[in-house]
Coordinates of C-alpha atoms and ligand atoms in Angstrom, one line a residue:
M1 CA 0.3 0.2 -0.3
E2 CA 1.5 3.3 -1.0
K3 CA 2.4 5.7 1.7
T4 CA 0.3 9.5 0.5
I5 CA -0.9 11.9 2.9
I6 CA -4.4 11.4 2.5
K7 CA -5.7 15.6 2.5
N8 CA -8.6 16.4 5.2
K9 CA -10.9 17.0 2.5
S10 CA -13.3 18.4 5.5
N11 CA -10.4 21.0 6.3
Q12 CA -12.4 21.1 10.0
N13 CA -10.5 20.5 13.2
W14 CA -11.1 17.7 14.9
E15 CA -14.0 18.4 17.5
D16 CA -16.0 20.0 14.0
F17 CA -15.0 17.0 12.2
F18 CA -15.8 14.7 14.5
K19 CA -19.5 15.3 14.7
L20 CA -19.9 15.4 11.0
D21 CA -22.3 12.4 10.2
L22 CA -21.1 9.3 9.0
D23 CA -21.9 9.2 5.7
R24 CA -19.9 12.8 5.4
K25 CA -17.2 11.8 6.8
M26 CA -16.6 7.9 5.6
D27 CA -14.4 8.7 2.2
F28 CA -11.8 10.2 4.7
Y29 CA -11.0 6.5 5.8
E30 CA -11.2 5.3 2.7
K31 CA -8.3 4.6 0.0
D32 CA -9.1 4.1 -3.3
G33 CA -12.2 3.2 -3.2
K34 CA -11.2 0.5 -0.2
I35 CA -11.4 1.5 3.6
Y36 CA -8.5 2.1 4.2
D37 CA -9.1 2.9 8.3
C38 CA -11.6 0.0 9.8
L39 CA -13.7 2.6 12.6
F40 CA -17.4 1.6 12.1
A41 CA -19.5 -1.4 11.4
Q42 CA -21.1 1.1 8.7
Q43 CA -18.7 0.6 6.1
L44 CA -18.7 -2.5 6.1
S45 CA -21.2 -3.3 3.0
K46 CA -22.1 -6.9 1.9
E47 CA -20.5 -7.1 -1.4
L48 CA -17.4 -6.8 1.6
L49 CA -18.1 -8.6 3.7
E50 CA -18.7 -11.4 1.4
S51 CA -15.6 -11.4 0.4
L52 CA -13.7 -11.4 3.7
F53 CA -15.8 -14.3 4.6
D54 CA -14.2 -15.7 1.1
I55 CA -11.0 -14.7 2.6
A56 CA -10.9 -16.2 5.8
D57 CA -12.3 -19.0 4.8
K58 CA -9.3 -19.8 2.3
L59 CA -7.3 -18.6 5.1
R60 CA -8.2 -21.2 7.4
K61 CA -7.8 -24.0 4.2
T62 CA -4.6 -23.1 3.0
T63 CA -2.9 -22.5 6.1
K64 CA -3.8 -26.4 7.1
T65 CA -0.8 -28.0 5.4
K66 CA 2.8 -26.3 6.6
E67 CA 3.6 -25.6 2.9
G68 CA 0.7 -23.1 2.5
A69 CA 1.1 -21.4 6.3
D70 CA 4.6 -20.5 5.3
F71 CA 2.7 -19.0 1.9
I72 CA 0.6 -17.0 4.3
A73 CA 3.3 -16.2 6.2
S74 CA 5.4 -14.7 3.4
L75 CA 2.1 -12.3 2.1
L76 CA 3.0 -9.7 4.7
S77 CA 7.1 -10.6 6.1
H78 CA 7.5 -7.3 4.9
K79 CA 5.2 -5.1 7.6
K80 CA 5.0 -4.8 11.2
A81 CA 1.8 -4.1 13.9
M82 CA 1.7 -2.4 16.8
L83 CA -1.5 -3.4 19.0
Y84 CA -1.6 -0.7 21.4
F85 CA -4.3 -1.8 24.0
A86 CA -5.5 0.7 26.8
Q87 CA -8.3 -1.8 28.1
P88 CA -8.3 -5.2 29.3
S89 CA -9.2 -7.9 26.6
T90 CA -7.9 -11.8 26.0
R91 CA -9.5 -12.9 22.6
T92 CA -9.4 -9.3 20.3
F93 CA -6.0 -8.7 21.1
L94 CA -5.1 -12.5 20.8
S95 CA -7.1 -13.4 17.8
F96 CA -5.5 -9.8 16.0
L97 CA -2.3 -11.0 17.5
N98 CA -2.4 -14.3 15.6
A99 CA -4.1 -13.0 13.5
C100 CA -1.2 -10.8 12.0
H101 CA 1.5 -13.8 12.9
I102 CA -1.1 -16.0 10.0
L103 CA 0.6 -13.1 7.8
G104 CA 3.6 -13.0 8.7
M105 CA 3.7 -9.7 10.2
K106 CA 6.3 -9.0 12.7
T107 CA 4.0 -7.2 16.1
S108 CA 5.0 -4.9 18.8
E109 CA 2.5 -3.8 21.5
I110 CA 1.7 -1.8 25.0
R111 CA -1.2 -3.9 26.6
D112 CA -1.6 -1.2 29.8
S113 CA -1.3 2.7 29.2
S114 CA 0.8 3.2 32.5
T115 CA 4.2 1.5 30.8
S116 CA 4.3 3.6 28.0
S117 CA 5.1 7.7 28.1
E118 CA 1.6 8.7 28.9
V119 CA 2.1 8.3 32.3
K120 CA 4.7 11.0 32.1
G121 CA 2.5 13.3 30.6
E122 CA 2.9 12.2 26.5
S123 CA -0.1 13.4 24.8
H124 CA -2.6 10.6 22.6
D125 CA -1.3 11.9 20.0
D126 CA 2.4 12.3 20.3
T127 CA 2.2 8.8 21.7
V128 CA 0.3 7.1 18.8
R129 CA 2.2 9.4 16.2
T130 CA 5.3 7.9 17.6
F131 CA 3.7 4.9 16.6
S132 CA 3.5 5.3 13.7
S133 CA 6.7 5.8 13.2
Y134 CA 7.9 2.1 13.6
V135 CA 4.8 0.7 12.4
D136 CA 2.9 -0.1 9.2
L137 CA -0.8 -0.5 11.4
I138 CA -2.2 0.1 13.8
I139 CA -4.6 -2.1 16.6
M140 CA -5.9 -0.5 18.8
R141 CA -8.8 -0.4 21.9
H142 CA -9.2 2.2 24.5
P143 CA -11.7 2.8 27.1
A144 CA -12.8 6.6 25.8
P145 CA -15.7 6.9 22.6
G146 CA -14.0 8.0 19.1
S147 CA -10.9 7.4 20.4
A148 CA -9.9 4.7 17.5
E149 CA -11.2 8.2 14.7
R150 CA -9.1 10.4 16.1
T151 CA -6.2 8.4 15.6
A152 CA -7.5 7.9 12.2
W153 CA -8.1 11.1 11.7
L154 CA -4.7 12.7 13.3
L155 CA -2.5 10.1 11.2
N156 CA -3.6 10.7 7.9
N157 CA -3.1 14.3 8.2
T158 CA 0.2 13.8 8.9
N159 CA 3.0 12.7 6.3
R160 CA 2.8 8.5 7.9
P161 CA -0.3 8.0 7.7
I162 CA -1.2 4.1 8.5
P163 CA -4.1 2.2 8.9
V164 CA -6.2 2.2 12.0
L165 CA -8.6 -1.0 13.0
N166 CA -10.8 0.0 16.0
A167 CA -10.6 -3.5 18.5
G168 CA -13.3 -1.7 20.9
S169 CA -13.4 2.4 21.4
G170 CA -15.4 2.7 24.9
K171 CA -18.9 2.4 24.6
D172 CA -19.4 2.8 20.7
Q173 CA -18.0 0.8 18.8
H174 CA -16.2 -2.8 18.0
P175 CA -16.5 -3.5 14.5
T176 CA -14.2 -6.1 14.6
Q177 CA -16.3 -7.8 16.8
A178 CA -19.3 -7.5 14.5
L179 CA -17.2 -8.8 12.3
L180 CA -16.0 -11.8 13.4
D181 CA -19.8 -12.0 14.9
I182 CA -21.4 -11.7 11.5
Y183 CA -18.9 -14.1 10.0
T184 CA -20.3 -17.2 12.5
L185 CA -23.9 -16.2 12.0
H186 CA -22.6 -16.7 7.7
R187 CA -21.5 -20.1 8.6
Q188 CA -23.3 -21.3 11.1
F189 CA -26.5 -20.3 8.6
K190 CA -24.9 -21.7 5.4
G191 CA -24.4 -18.5 4.1
H192 CA -28.7 -17.2 4.4
I193 CA -28.2 -14.7 7.2
D194 CA -31.6 -13.3 5.2
G195 CA -34.7 -13.4 6.9
K196 CA -33.4 -14.4 10.5
R197 CA -34.8 -13.4 13.8
I198 CA -31.8 -12.3 16.2
V199 CA -32.1 -11.7 20.5
M200 CA -30.0 -9.6 21.6
V201 CA -29.8 -10.0 25.4
G202 CA -28.4 -8.1 28.0
D203 CA -27.1 -4.7 29.0
L204 CA -27.4 -2.9 25.6
K205 CA -27.4 0.3 26.1
R206 CA -23.5 0.2 26.9
G207 CA -22.8 -3.2 24.8
R208 CA -20.4 -2.1 22.3
T209 CA -20.1 -6.2 20.5
V210 CA -24.6 -5.0 20.0
R211 CA -24.4 -1.9 18.8
S212 CA -22.2 -2.6 16.3
L213 CA -23.7 -5.6 15.6
S214 CA -27.5 -4.1 14.7
Y215 CA -25.3 -1.9 12.7
L216 CA -24.4 -5.1 10.3
M217 CA -28.0 -5.5 10.2
K218 CA -28.2 -3.3 7.2
N219 CA -27.0 -5.6 4.7
Y220 CA -29.6 -8.4 5.1
K221 CA -33.3 -8.2 4.0
N222 CA -36.3 -9.8 6.3
I223 CA -33.7 -9.4 9.2
S224 CA -35.9 -8.8 12.3
I225 CA -34.3 -8.0 16.1
D226 CA -35.7 -8.8 19.8
F227 CA -33.9 -6.4 21.9
V228 CA -34.4 -8.1 25.6
S229 CA -33.0 -5.9 28.6
P230 CA -33.9 -4.5 32.1
K231 CA -35.1 -0.8 31.9
E232 CA -32.5 0.6 33.0
F233 CA -29.8 -0.7 30.1
K234 CA -32.2 -0.3 26.8
M235 CA -30.4 0.1 23.5
E236 CA -30.3 3.3 22.6
Q237 CA -32.3 5.3 20.4
D238 CA -29.4 5.7 18.2
I239 CA -29.0 2.6 17.0
L240 CA -33.2 1.9 17.0
D241 CA -33.4 5.0 15.0
F242 CA -31.1 3.8 12.3
L243 CA -32.9 0.3 12.1
K244 CA -36.2 2.1 11.4
A245 CA -34.0 4.2 8.8
H246 CA -33.4 1.1 7.1
N247 CA -36.9 -0.7 8.0
I248 CA -35.6 -3.6 9.7
P249 CA -38.5 -4.4 12.6
Y250 CA -37.4 -4.2 16.8
T251 CA -39.2 -5.6 19.4
E252 CA -38.0 -4.9 22.5
T253 CA -38.4 -6.3 25.7
E254 CA -37.5 -7.7 29.4
D255 CA -39.6 -10.4 29.3
F256 CA -36.4 -13.0 27.9
A257 CA -39.0 -16.5 27.9
S258 CA -41.2 -14.9 25.4
V259 CA -38.4 -14.8 22.6
M260 CA -36.6 -17.3 23.4
P261 CA -39.0 -20.1 20.9
K262 CA -38.7 -17.4 18.0
A263 CA -35.1 -17.3 17.6
D264 CA -32.9 -18.0 15.3
A265 CA -30.0 -16.2 17.3
I266 CA -29.7 -15.6 20.7
Y267 CA -26.7 -13.2 21.1
M268 CA -26.1 -13.1 25.1
T269 CA -23.9 -10.1 27.1
R270 CA -22.6 -9.0 30.3
I271 CA -23.1 -6.4 32.1
Q272 CA -20.7 -3.8 31.4
D273 CA -20.1 -2.4 35.4
E274 CA -16.7 -1.0 33.9
H275 CA -18.7 1.7 32.7
D276 CA -20.7 2.7 35.4
A277 CA -20.3 6.1 37.4
S278 CA -21.6 5.3 41.0
G279 CA -22.6 1.7 41.2
E280 CA -26.1 1.3 39.0
S281 CA -25.1 -2.6 37.8
K282 CA -25.4 -3.2 41.6
K283 CA -29.6 -1.7 41.7
V284 CA -29.8 -4.1 38.5
D285 CA -31.7 -8.0 39.2
Y286 CA -29.3 -9.2 35.7
S287 CA -30.3 -13.0 36.5
P288 CA -34.5 -12.4 34.5
F289 CA -31.0 -11.8 31.7
Y290 CA -29.5 -15.4 32.4
F291 CA -29.5 -18.4 30.2
K292 CA -29.9 -21.0 31.6
E293 CA -30.0 -25.0 31.1
E294 CA -33.3 -25.4 31.3
H295 CA -34.1 -22.9 28.6
L296 CA -32.2 -25.4 26.3
K297 CA -35.5 -27.2 25.6
M298 CA -37.5 -23.8 24.9
I299 CA -34.8 -22.6 21.7
K300 CA -35.6 -24.0 18.2
S301 CA -33.1 -27.3 17.4
S302 CA -32.1 -24.5 15.1
C303 CA -31.3 -21.5 17.3
I304 CA -27.5 -21.0 17.9
L305 CA -26.3 -19.2 21.1
L306 CA -23.7 -16.7 20.7
H307 CA -21.8 -14.3 23.1
P308 CA -19.0 -12.0 22.6
L309 CA -17.4 -12.9 25.7
P310 CA -15.8 -13.3 28.2
R311 CA -18.6 -14.1 30.4
R312 CA -19.9 -14.4 33.8
F313 CA -23.3 -15.9 34.4
E314 CA -25.2 -15.2 31.9
I315 CA -25.2 -18.0 30.3
D316 CA -24.6 -21.0 32.6
A317 CA -21.2 -23.4 31.6
K318 CA -23.5 -26.4 31.0
V319 CA -25.2 -24.8 28.4
D320 CA -21.5 -25.3 26.6
N321 CA -21.3 -28.7 25.7
D322 CA -25.0 -28.3 23.8
E323 CA -23.9 -28.4 19.5
R324 CA -26.0 -24.9 20.0
A325 CA -24.1 -23.2 21.6
V326 CA -21.3 -21.9 19.5
Y327 CA -19.7 -19.3 21.1
W328 CA -16.0 -21.3 21.2
R329 CA -16.2 -21.4 17.4
Q330 CA -17.3 -17.5 17.5
E331 CA -14.4 -16.5 19.2
R332 CA -11.8 -18.7 17.1
N333 CA -13.9 -17.0 13.9
G334 CA -12.9 -13.9 15.3
M335 CA -9.1 -15.0 14.9
W336 CA -9.9 -15.8 10.6
I337 CA -12.1 -12.5 9.8
R338 CA -9.4 -10.1 11.3
A339 CA -6.6 -11.6 9.3
A340 CA -8.7 -11.3 6.0
L341 CA -9.5 -7.9 7.3
I342 CA -5.3 -6.9 7.0
A343 CA -5.3 -9.1 4.2
Y344 CA -7.7 -6.7 2.8
I345 CA -6.2 -3.6 4.1
F346 CA -3.4 -4.6 2.6
G347 CA -4.0 -5.5 -0.8
I348 CA -3.0 -8.8 -0.6
E349 CA -6.6 -10.5 -1.0
N350 CA -6.2 -11.8 -4.6
K351 CA -2.9 -13.4 -3.4
I352 CA -5.1 -15.6 -1.0
K353 CA -8.0 -16.3 -3.1
Ligands
LIG401 N1 -15.0 -10.1 23.0 C1 -14.3 -9.0 23.3 O1 -13.9 -8.2 22.8 O2 -13.1 -10.1 24.3 P1 -12.0 -9.2 24.9 O3 -12.5 -8.4 25.6 O4 -11.3 -10.6 25.9 O5 -10.9 -8.6 24.2

């Protein structure tokens, strides 16, 4: 990928630019008609998703042999990635790290801002500019909403822009989690996501995974969504408005059992108490939003159970061995689809296909 300066087409400062509708700033995060910085689930079109599914399938197949794995690992052996995780992570970090290694990339990491010069007062902007001095890609997770976008915006205005992948920013977006979720639905439903009824359960107000997955539903026909949550943690209005604008029907309920038998897929989430301002999670009874072993007989034989993980109590571990529980496969899918995304970002997808 050529490293050229991408002009800030809006010619605006960050605060004004950040407030723009996504439609008006999408092309700032693209280059040559392709995504350059993957920051929002809304960037992922049906055509791109289908292509990434295909690349991921090819990667898993090709790397089964040493010859194939060596070939794939030669494709980006000249590239380096920085994994900057200023918020805890197990599977997003490890799946991205291993995705980079599958493609032969060298990796550096900061997993805790207290080990970077940010503790000496270095600004976030200077920190990420420093990363860009050494690497060709930044994969970042940060507690602040909009942080990945800020990084991409900043670097795109320097003479060393490098792609930025959002591995989770605040409560707002986790686009590559949505990517692995939709890849899992695609694999489990053998390519037929259209017409499915998806139930999303839990702390929907503060769950960035359900927000990003809801955005991806724009790519499918006759999808419907049931949002199941305590009244304190209902899905935010901006997502409901997005669904309305895309003619995607949804319901909202606190009665989990009422929607279980209708579901084609149930997407469980944990309470996001890391976002509590004053212990509000402790005031909510979350137990009506648990999936228990006895619920297995209430769901369709074809219904699948997903969870972005980590879980606490919201799915009983006794459910794990049921063939409809696909969350362990889901997290492994993350490594392959993230490798596919990186391959696409660096324009090597045709060599894989
Ligand atoms: N699903 C997810 O983002 O998990 P981690 O926090 O472990 O990365």
